[in-house]
PDB file of C-alpha atoms and ligand atoms in Angstrom:
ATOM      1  CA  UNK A   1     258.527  79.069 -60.648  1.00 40.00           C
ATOM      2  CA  UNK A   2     258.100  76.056 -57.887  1.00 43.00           C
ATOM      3  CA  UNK A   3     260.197  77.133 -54.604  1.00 43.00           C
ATOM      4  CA  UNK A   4     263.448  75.327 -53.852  1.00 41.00           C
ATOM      5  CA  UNK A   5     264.267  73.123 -51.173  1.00 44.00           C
ATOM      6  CA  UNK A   6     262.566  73.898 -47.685  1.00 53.00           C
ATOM      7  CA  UNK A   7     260.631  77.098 -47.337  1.00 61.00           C
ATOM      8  CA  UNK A   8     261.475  79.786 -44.508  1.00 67.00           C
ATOM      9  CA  UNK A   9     258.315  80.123 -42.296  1.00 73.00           C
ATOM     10  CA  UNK A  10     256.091  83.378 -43.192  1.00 84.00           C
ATOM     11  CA  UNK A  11     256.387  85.432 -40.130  1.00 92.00           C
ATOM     12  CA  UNK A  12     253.134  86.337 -38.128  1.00 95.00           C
ATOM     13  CA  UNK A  13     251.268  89.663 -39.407  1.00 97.00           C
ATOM     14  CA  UNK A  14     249.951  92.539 -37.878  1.00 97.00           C
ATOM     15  CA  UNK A  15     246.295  93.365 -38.487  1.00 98.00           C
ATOM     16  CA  UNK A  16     245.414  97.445 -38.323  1.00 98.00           C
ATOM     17  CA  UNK A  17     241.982  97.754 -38.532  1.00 98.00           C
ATOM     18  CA  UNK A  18     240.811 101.794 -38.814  1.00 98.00           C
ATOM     19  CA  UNK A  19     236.944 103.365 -38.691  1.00 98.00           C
ATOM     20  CA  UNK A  20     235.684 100.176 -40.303  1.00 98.00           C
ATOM     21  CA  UNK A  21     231.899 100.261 -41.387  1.00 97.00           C
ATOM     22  CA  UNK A  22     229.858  97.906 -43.518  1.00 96.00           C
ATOM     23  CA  UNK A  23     226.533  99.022 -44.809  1.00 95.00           C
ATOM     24  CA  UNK A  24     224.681  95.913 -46.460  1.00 92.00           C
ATOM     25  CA  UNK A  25     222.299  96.802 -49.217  1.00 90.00           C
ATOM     26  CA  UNK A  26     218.614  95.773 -48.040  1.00 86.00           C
ATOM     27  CA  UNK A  27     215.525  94.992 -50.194  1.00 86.00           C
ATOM     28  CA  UNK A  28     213.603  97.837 -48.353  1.00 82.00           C
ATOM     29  CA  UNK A  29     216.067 100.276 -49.945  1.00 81.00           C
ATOM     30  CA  UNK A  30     217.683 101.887 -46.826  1.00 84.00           C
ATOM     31  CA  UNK A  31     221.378  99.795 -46.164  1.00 87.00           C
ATOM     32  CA  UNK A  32     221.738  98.558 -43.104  1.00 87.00           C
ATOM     33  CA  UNK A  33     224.910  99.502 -40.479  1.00 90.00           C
ATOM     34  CA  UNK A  34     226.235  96.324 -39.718  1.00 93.00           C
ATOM     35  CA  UNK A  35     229.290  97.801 -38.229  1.00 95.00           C
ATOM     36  CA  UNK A  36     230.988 101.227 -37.521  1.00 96.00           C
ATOM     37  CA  UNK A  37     233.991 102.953 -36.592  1.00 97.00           C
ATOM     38  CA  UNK A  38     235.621  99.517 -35.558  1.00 98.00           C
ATOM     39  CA  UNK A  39     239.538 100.282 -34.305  1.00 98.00           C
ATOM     40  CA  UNK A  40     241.163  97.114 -34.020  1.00 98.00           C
ATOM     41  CA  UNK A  41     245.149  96.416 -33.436  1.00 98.00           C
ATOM     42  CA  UNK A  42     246.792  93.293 -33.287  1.00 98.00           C
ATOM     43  CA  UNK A  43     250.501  92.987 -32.887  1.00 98.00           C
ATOM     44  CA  UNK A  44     251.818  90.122 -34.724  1.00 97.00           C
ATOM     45  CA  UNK A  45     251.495  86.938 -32.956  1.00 97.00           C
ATOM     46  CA  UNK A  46     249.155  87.844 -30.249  1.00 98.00           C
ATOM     47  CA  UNK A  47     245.844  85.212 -30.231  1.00 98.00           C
ATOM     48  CA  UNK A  48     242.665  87.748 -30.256  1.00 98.00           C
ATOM     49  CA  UNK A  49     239.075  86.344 -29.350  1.00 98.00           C
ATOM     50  CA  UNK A  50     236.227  87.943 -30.080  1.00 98.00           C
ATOM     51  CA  UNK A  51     232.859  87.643 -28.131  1.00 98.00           C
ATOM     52  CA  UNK A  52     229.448  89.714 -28.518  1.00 96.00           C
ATOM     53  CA  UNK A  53     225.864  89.274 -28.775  1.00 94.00           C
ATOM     54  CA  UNK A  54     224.390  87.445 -32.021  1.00 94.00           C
ATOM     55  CA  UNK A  55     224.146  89.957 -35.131  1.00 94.00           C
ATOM     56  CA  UNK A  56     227.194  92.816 -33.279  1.00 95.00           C
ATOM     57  CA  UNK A  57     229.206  92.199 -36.374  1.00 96.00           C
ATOM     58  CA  UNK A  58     231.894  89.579 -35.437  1.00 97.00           C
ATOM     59  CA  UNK A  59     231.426  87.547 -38.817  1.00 97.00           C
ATOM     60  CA  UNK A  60     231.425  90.273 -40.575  1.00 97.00           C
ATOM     61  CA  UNK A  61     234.557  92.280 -39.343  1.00 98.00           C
ATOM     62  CA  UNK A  62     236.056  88.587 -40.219  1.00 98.00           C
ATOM     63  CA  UNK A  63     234.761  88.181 -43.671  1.00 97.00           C
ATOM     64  CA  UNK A  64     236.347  91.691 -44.455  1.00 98.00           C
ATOM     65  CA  UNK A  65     240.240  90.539 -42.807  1.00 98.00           C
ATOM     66  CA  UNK A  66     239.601  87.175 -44.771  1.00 97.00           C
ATOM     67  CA  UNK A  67     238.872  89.540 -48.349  1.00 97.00           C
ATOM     68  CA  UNK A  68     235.892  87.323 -48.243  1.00 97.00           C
ATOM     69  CA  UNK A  69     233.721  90.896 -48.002  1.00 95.00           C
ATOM     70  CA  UNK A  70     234.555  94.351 -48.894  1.00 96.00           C
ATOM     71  CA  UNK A  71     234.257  97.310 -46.233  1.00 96.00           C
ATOM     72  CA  UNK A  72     231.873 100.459 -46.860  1.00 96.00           C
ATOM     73  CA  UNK A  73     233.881 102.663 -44.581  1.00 97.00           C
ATOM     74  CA  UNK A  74     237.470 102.535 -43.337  1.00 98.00           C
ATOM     75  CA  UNK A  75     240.690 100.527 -44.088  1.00 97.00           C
ATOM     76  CA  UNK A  76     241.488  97.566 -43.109  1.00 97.00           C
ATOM     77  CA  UNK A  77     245.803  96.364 -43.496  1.00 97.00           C
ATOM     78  CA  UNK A  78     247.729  92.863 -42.834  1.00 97.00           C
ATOM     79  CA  UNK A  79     251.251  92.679 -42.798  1.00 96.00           C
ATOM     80  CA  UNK A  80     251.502  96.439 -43.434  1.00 96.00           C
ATOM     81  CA  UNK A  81     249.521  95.444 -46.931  1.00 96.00           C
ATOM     82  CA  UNK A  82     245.982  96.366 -47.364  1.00 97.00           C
ATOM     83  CA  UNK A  83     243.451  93.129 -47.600  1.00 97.00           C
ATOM     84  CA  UNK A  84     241.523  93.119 -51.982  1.00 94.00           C
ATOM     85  CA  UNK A  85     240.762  89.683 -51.605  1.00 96.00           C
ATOM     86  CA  UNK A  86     240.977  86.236 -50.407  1.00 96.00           C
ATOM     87  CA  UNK A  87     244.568  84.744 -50.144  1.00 94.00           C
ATOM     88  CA  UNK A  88     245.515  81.587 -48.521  1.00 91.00           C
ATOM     89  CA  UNK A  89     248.102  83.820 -46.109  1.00 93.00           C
ATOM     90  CA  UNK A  90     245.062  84.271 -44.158  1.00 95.00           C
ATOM     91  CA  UNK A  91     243.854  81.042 -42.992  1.00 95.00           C
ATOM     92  CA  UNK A  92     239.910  80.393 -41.876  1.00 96.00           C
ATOM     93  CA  UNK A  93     238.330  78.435 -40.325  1.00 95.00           C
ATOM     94  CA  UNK A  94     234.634  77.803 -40.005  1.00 94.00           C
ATOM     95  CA  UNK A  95     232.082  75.886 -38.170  1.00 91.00           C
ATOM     96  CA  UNK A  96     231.300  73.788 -40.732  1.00 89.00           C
ATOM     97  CA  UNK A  97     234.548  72.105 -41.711  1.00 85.00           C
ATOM     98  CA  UNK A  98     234.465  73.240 -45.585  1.00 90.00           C
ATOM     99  CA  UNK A  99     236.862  69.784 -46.252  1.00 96.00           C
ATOM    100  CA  UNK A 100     236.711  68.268 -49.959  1.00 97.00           C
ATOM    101  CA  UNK A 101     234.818  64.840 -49.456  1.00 97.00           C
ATOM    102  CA  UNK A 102     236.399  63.094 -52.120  1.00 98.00           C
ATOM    103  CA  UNK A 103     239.993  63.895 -50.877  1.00 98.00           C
ATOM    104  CA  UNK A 104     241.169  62.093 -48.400  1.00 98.00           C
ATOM    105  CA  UNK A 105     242.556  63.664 -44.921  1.00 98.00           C
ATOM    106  CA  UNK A 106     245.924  63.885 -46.031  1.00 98.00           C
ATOM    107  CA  UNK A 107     244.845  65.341 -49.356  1.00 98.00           C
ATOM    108  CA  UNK A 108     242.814  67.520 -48.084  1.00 98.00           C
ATOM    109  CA  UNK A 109     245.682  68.768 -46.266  1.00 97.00           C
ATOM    110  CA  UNK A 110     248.177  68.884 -48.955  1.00 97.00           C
ATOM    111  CA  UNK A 111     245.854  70.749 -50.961  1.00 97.00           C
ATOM    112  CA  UNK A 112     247.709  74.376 -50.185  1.00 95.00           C
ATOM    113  CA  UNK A 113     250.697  73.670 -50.495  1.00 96.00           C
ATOM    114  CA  UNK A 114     250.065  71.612 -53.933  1.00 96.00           C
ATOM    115  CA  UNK A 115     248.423  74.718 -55.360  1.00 95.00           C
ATOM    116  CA  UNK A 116     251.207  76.992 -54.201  1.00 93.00           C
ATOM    117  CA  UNK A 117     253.444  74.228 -56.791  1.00 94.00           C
ATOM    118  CA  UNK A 118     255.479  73.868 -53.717  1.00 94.00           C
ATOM    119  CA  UNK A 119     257.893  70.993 -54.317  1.00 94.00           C
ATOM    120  CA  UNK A 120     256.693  67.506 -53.491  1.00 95.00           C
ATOM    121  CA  UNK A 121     259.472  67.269 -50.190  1.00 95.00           C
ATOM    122  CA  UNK A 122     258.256  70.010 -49.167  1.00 93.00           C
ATOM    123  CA  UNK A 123     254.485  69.093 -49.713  1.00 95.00           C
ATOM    124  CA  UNK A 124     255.194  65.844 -47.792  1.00 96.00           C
ATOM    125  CA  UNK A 125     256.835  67.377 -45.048  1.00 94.00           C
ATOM    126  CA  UNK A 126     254.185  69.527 -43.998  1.00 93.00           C
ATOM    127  CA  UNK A 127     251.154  67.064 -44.464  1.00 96.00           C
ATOM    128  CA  UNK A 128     252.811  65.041 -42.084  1.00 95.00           C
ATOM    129  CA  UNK A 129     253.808  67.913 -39.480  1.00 93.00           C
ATOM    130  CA  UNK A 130     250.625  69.096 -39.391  1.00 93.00           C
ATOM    131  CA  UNK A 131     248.847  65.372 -39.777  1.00 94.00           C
ATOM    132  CA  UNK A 132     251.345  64.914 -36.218  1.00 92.00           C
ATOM    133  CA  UNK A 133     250.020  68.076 -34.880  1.00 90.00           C
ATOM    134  CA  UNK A 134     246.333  67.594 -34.946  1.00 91.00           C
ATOM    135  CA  UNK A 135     247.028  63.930 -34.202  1.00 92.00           C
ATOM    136  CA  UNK A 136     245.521  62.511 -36.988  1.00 95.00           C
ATOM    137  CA  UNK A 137     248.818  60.346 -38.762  1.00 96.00           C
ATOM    138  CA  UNK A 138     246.788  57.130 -38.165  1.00 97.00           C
ATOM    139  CA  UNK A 139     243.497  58.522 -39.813  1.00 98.00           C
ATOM    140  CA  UNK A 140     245.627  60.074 -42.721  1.00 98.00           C
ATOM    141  CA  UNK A 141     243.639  58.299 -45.660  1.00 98.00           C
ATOM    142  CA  UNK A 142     240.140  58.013 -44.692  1.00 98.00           C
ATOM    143  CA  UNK A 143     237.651  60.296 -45.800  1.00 98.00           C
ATOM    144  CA  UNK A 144     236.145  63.610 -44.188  1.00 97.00           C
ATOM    145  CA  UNK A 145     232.718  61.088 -44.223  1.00 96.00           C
ATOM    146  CA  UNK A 146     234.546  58.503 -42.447  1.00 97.00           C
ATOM    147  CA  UNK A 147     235.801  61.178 -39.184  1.00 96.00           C
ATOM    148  CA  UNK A 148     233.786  62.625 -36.739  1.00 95.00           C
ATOM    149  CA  UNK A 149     233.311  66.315 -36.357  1.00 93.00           C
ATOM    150  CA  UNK A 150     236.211  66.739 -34.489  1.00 93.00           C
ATOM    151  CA  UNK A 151     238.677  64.954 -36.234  1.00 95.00           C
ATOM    152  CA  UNK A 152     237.177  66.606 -39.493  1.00 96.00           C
ATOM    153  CA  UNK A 153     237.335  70.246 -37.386  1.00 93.00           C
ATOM    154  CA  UNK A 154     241.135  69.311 -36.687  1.00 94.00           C
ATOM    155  CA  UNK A 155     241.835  68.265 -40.582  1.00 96.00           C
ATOM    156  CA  UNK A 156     239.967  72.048 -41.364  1.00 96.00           C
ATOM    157  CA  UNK A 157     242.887  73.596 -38.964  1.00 95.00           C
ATOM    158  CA  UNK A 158     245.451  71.302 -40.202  1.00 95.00           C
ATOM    159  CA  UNK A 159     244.728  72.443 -44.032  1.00 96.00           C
ATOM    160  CA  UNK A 160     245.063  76.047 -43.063  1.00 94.00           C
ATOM    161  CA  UNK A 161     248.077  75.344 -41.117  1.00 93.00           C
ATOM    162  CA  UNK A 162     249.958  73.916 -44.452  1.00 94.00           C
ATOM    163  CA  UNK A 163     249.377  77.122 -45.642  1.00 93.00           C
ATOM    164  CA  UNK A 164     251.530  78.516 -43.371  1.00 91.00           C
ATOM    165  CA  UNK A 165     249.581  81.364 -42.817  1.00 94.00           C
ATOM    166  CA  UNK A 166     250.537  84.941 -41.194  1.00 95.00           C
ATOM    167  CA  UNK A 167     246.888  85.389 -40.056  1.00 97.00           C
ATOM    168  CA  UNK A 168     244.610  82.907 -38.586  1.00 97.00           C
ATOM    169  CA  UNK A 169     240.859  83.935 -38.656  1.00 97.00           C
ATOM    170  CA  UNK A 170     238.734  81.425 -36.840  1.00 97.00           C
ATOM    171  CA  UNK A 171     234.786  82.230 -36.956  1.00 97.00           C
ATOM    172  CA  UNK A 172     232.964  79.895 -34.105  1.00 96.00           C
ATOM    173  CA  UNK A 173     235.485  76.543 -35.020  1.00 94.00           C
ATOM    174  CA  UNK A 174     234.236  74.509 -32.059  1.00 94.00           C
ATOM    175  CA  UNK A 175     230.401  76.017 -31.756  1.00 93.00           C
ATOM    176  CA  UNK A 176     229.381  72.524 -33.363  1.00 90.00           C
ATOM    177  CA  UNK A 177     231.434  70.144 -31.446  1.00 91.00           C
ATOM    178  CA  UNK A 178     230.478  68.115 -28.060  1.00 91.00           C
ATOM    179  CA  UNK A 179     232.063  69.541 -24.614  1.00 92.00           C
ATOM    180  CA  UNK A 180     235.112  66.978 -24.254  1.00 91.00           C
ATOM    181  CA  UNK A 181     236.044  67.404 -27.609  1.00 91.00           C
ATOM    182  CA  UNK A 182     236.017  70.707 -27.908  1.00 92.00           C
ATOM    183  CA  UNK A 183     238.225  71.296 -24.731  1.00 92.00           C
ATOM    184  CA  UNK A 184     240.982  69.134 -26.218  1.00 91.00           C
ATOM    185  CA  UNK A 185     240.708  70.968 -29.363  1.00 93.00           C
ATOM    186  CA  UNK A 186     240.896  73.959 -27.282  1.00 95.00           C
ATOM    187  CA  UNK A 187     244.146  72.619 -25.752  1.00 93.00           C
ATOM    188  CA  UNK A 188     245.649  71.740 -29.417  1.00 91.00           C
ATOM    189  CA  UNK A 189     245.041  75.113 -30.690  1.00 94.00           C
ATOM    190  CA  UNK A 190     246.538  77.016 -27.778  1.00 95.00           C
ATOM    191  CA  UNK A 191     249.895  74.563 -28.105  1.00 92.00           C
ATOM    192  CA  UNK A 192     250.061  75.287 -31.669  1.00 92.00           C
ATOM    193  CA  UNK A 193     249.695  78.458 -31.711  1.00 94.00           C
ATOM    194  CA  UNK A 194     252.358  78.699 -29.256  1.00 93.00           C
ATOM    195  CA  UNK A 195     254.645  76.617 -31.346  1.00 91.00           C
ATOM    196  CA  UNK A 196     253.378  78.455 -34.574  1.00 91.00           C
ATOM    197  CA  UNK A 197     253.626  82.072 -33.247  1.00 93.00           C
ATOM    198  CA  UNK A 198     250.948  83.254 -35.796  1.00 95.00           C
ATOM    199  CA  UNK A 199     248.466  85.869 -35.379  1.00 97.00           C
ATOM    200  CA  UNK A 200     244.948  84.698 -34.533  1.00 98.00           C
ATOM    201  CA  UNK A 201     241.375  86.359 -34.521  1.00 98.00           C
ATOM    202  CA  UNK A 202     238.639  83.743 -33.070  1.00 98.00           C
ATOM    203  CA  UNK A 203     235.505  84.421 -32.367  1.00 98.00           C
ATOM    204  CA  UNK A 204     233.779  82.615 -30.343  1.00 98.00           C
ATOM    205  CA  UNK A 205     230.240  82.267 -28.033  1.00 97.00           C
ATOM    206  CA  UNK A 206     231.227  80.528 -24.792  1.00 97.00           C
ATOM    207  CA  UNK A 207     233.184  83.398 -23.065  1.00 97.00           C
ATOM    208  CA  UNK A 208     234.930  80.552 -21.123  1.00 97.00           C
ATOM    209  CA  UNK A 209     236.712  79.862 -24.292  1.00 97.00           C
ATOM    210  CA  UNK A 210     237.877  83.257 -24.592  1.00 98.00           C
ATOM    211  CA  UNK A 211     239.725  83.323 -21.440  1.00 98.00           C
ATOM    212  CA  UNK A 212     241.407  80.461 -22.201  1.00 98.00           C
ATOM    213  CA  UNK A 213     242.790  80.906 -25.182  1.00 98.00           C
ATOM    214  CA  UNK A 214     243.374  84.659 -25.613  1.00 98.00           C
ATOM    215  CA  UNK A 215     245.820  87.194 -24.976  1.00 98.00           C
ATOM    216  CA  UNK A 216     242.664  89.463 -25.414  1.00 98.00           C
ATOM    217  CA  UNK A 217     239.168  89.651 -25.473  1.00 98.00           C
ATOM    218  CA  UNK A 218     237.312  92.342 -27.304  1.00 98.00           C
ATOM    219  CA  UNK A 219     233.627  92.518 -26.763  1.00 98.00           C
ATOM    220  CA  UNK A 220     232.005  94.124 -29.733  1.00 97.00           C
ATOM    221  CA  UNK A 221     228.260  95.088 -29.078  1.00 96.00           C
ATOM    222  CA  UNK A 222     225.550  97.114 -30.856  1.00 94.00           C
ATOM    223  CA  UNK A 223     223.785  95.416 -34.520  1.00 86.00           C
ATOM    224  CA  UNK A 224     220.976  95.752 -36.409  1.00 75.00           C
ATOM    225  CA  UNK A 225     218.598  94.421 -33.976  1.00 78.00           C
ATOM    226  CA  UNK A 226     219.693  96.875 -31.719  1.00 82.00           C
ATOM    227  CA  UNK A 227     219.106 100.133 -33.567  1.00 84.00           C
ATOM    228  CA  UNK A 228     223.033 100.785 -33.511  1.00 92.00           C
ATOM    229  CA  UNK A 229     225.592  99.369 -35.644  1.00 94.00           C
ATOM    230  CA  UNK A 230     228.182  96.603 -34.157  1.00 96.00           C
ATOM    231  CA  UNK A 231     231.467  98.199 -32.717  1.00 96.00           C
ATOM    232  CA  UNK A 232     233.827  97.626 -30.216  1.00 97.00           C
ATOM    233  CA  UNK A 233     232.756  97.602 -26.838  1.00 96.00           C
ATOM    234  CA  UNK A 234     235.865  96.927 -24.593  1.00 97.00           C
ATOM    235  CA  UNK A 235     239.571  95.135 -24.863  1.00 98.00           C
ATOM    236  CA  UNK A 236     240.387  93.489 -21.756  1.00 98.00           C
ATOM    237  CA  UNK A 237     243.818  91.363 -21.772  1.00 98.00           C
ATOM    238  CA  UNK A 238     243.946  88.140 -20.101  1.00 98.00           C
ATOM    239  CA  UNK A 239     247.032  88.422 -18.099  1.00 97.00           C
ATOM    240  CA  UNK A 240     247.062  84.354 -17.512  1.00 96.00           C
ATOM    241  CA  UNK A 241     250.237  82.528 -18.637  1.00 92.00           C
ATOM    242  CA  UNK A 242     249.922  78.964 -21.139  1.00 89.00           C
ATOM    243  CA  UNK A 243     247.980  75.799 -19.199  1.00 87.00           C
ATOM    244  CA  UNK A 244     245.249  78.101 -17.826  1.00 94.00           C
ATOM    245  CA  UNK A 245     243.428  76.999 -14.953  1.00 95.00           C
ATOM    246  CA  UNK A 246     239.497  77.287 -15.542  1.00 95.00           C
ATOM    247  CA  UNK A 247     238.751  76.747 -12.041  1.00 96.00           C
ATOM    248  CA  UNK A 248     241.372  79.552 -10.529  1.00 97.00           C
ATOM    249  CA  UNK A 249     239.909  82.510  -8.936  1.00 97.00           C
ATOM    250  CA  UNK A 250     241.460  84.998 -11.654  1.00 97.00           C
ATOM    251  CA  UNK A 251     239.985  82.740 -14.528  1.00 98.00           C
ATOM    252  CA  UNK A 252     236.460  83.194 -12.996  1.00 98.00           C
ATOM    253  CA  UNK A 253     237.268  86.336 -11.889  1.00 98.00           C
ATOM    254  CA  UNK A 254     237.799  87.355 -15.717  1.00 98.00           C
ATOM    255  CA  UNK A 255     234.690  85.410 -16.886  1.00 98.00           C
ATOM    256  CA  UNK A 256     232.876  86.959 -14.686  1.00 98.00           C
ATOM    257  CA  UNK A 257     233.547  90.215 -15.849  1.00 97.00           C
ATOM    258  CA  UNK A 258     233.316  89.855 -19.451  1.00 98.00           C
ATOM    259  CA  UNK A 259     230.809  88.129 -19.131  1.00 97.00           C
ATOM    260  CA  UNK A 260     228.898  91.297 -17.559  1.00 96.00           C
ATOM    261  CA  UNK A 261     230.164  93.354 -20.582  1.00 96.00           C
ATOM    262  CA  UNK A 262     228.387  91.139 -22.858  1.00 94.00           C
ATOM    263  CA  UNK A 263     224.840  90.737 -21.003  1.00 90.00           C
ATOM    264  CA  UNK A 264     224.854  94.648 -20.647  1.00 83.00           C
ATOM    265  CA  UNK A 265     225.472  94.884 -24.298  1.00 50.00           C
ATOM    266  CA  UNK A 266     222.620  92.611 -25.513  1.00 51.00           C
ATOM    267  CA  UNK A 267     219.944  93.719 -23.821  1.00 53.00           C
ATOM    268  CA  UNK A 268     221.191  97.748 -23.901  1.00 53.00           C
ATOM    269  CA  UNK A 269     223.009  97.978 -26.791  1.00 47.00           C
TER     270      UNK A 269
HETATM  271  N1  ATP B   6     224.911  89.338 -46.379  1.00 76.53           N
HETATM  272  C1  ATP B   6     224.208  90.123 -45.560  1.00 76.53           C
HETATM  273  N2  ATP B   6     223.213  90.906 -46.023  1.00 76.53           N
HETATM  274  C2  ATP B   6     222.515  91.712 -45.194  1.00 76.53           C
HETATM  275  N3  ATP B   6     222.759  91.834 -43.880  1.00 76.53           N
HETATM  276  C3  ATP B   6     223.741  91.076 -43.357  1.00 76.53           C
HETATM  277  C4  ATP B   6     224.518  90.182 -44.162  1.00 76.53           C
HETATM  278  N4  ATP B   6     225.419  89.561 -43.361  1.00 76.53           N
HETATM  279  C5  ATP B   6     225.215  90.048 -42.126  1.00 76.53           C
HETATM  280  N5  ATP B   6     224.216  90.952 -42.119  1.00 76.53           N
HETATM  281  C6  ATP B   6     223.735  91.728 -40.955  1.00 76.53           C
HETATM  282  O1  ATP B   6     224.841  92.352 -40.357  1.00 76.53           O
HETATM  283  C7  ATP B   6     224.767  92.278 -38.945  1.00 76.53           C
HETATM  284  C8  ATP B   6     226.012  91.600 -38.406  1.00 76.53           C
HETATM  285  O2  ATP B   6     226.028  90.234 -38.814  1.00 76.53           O
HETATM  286  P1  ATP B   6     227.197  89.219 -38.426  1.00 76.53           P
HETATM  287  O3  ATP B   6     226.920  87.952 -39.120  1.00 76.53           O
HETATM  288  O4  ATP B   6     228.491  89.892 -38.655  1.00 76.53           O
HETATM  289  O5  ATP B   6     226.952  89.078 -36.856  1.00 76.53           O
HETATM  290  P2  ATP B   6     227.651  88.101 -35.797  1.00 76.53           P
HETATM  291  O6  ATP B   6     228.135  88.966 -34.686  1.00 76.53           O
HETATM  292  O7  ATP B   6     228.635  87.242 -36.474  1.00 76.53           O
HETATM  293  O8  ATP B   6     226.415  87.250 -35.272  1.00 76.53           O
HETATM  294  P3  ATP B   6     226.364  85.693 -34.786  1.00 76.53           P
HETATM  295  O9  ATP B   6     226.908  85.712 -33.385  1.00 76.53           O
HETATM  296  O10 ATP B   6     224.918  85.375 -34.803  1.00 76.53           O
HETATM  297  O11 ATP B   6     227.161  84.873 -35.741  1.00 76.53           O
HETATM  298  C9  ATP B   6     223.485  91.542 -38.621  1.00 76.53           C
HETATM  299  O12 ATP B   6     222.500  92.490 -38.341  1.00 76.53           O
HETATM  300  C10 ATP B   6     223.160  90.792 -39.892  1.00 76.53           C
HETATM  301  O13 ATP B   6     221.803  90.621 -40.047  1.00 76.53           O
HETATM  302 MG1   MG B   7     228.778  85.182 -36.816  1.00 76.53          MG
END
């Protein structure tokens, strides 16, 4: 049955990640630990990043919340439900932009909501709020080919906006783009998601962008390269309030110290 008339907002999930390990299968025989005894908790609406040395097991502890990749060890539950597969309630984002060349931006965009046989008001009504949000009304029927990476990065977050999702999981979105643009991306995402209120797990390299968007920081370390598999390192909250100030003494101050917890973990794992 299509839905009727407008369509409540889904409200932001919890995540409850417990003892989470992934073993993948390797040709020499013996699996390798990717990832063990990850605890992870994330109240509904809070914005998580992320950050640890290449190969800790950040992609993969987001493959397995997007269903994308099933755990070896543990449990992991969103929403109180536990994740068997992909569903577009959990929104992701990539570096590459994964759009659908031969749709245009606001097709592309419409895309979720048109498979969900939402009705055609309510189709409409979204494209264009989240067309408004990313700022891309005027570039509405080009073609991904025709954008630049950030304008295609910002139809990618407006497609998994129309979703409405309850989870956002966000695996290095801006790692591709050039410095100015990904610092007003940065800004976008931070206003939406305070306008939004859902749940979000980025991960990111530049520990910069951590601080500024997150509520909390968790530095995983550890990986195959290593000798010990990824896990969680540390949680440190960033007690900073919206329009963050990357030049303010507790910013750097924050940075500074994360950024520590990182080095130490990738050369002493
Ligand atoms: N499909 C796979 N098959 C075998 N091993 C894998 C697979 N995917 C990941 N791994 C291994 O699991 C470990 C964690 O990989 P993952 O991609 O989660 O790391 P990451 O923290 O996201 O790294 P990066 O910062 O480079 O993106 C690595 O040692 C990697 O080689
Ligand atoms: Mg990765």
């Amino acid at each position: 049955m299509p839905h009727i008339g407008t369509v409540r907002p889904r409200q932001p999930a919890d995540v409850r990640v417990r003892s989470l390990g992934k073993e993948y299968p390797s040709r020499s025989g013996a699996p390798v630990a990717a990832m063990a005894d990850v605890d992870l908790e994330i109240p509904a609406g809070e914005f998580v990043c992320v950050v640890g040395a290449s190969g800790c097991g950040k992609s993969t502890l987001l493959r397995i919340l997007a269903g994308f990749e099933h755990a070896t060890a543990g449990s992991v539950e969103v929403g109180g439900l536990p994740v068997t597969g992909p569903d577009p309630e959990r929104g992701v984002v990539f570096q590459d932009y994964g759009l659908f060349p031969w749709l245009s931006v606001r097709e592309n965009i419409a895309y979720g909501p048109r498979q969900a046989r939402l009705q055609r008001p309510v189709v409409q009504e979204r494209t264009d709020r989240f067309l408004d949000a990313v700022g891309l009304t005027r570039f509405a029927d080009r073609f991904p080919s025709e954008l630049s990476g950030g304008m295609q990065q910002r139809v990618a977050i407006a497609r998994v906006l129309a979703n409405d999702p309850s989870l956002l999981l966000m695996d290095e979105p801006f790692g591709a783009l050039d410095a100015l643009t990904r610092s007003s991306l940065q800004g976008e995402l931070s206003r939406i998601h305070r306008e939004t209120g859902t749940t979000v797990l980025f991960i990111t390299h530049s520990i910069e962008e951590a601080v500024y968007l997150a509520d909390r920081v968790v530095v995983m370390a550890g990986g195959a390269a290593h000798g010990v598999p990824g896990h969680v390192r540390e949680e440190i909250r960033i007690p900073l309030g919206p329009d963050r100030d990357v030049t303010s003494a507790e910013f750097n101050a924050l940075k500074r110290r994360i950024s520590a917890l990182v080095h130490q973990e990738a050369t002493a794992a």
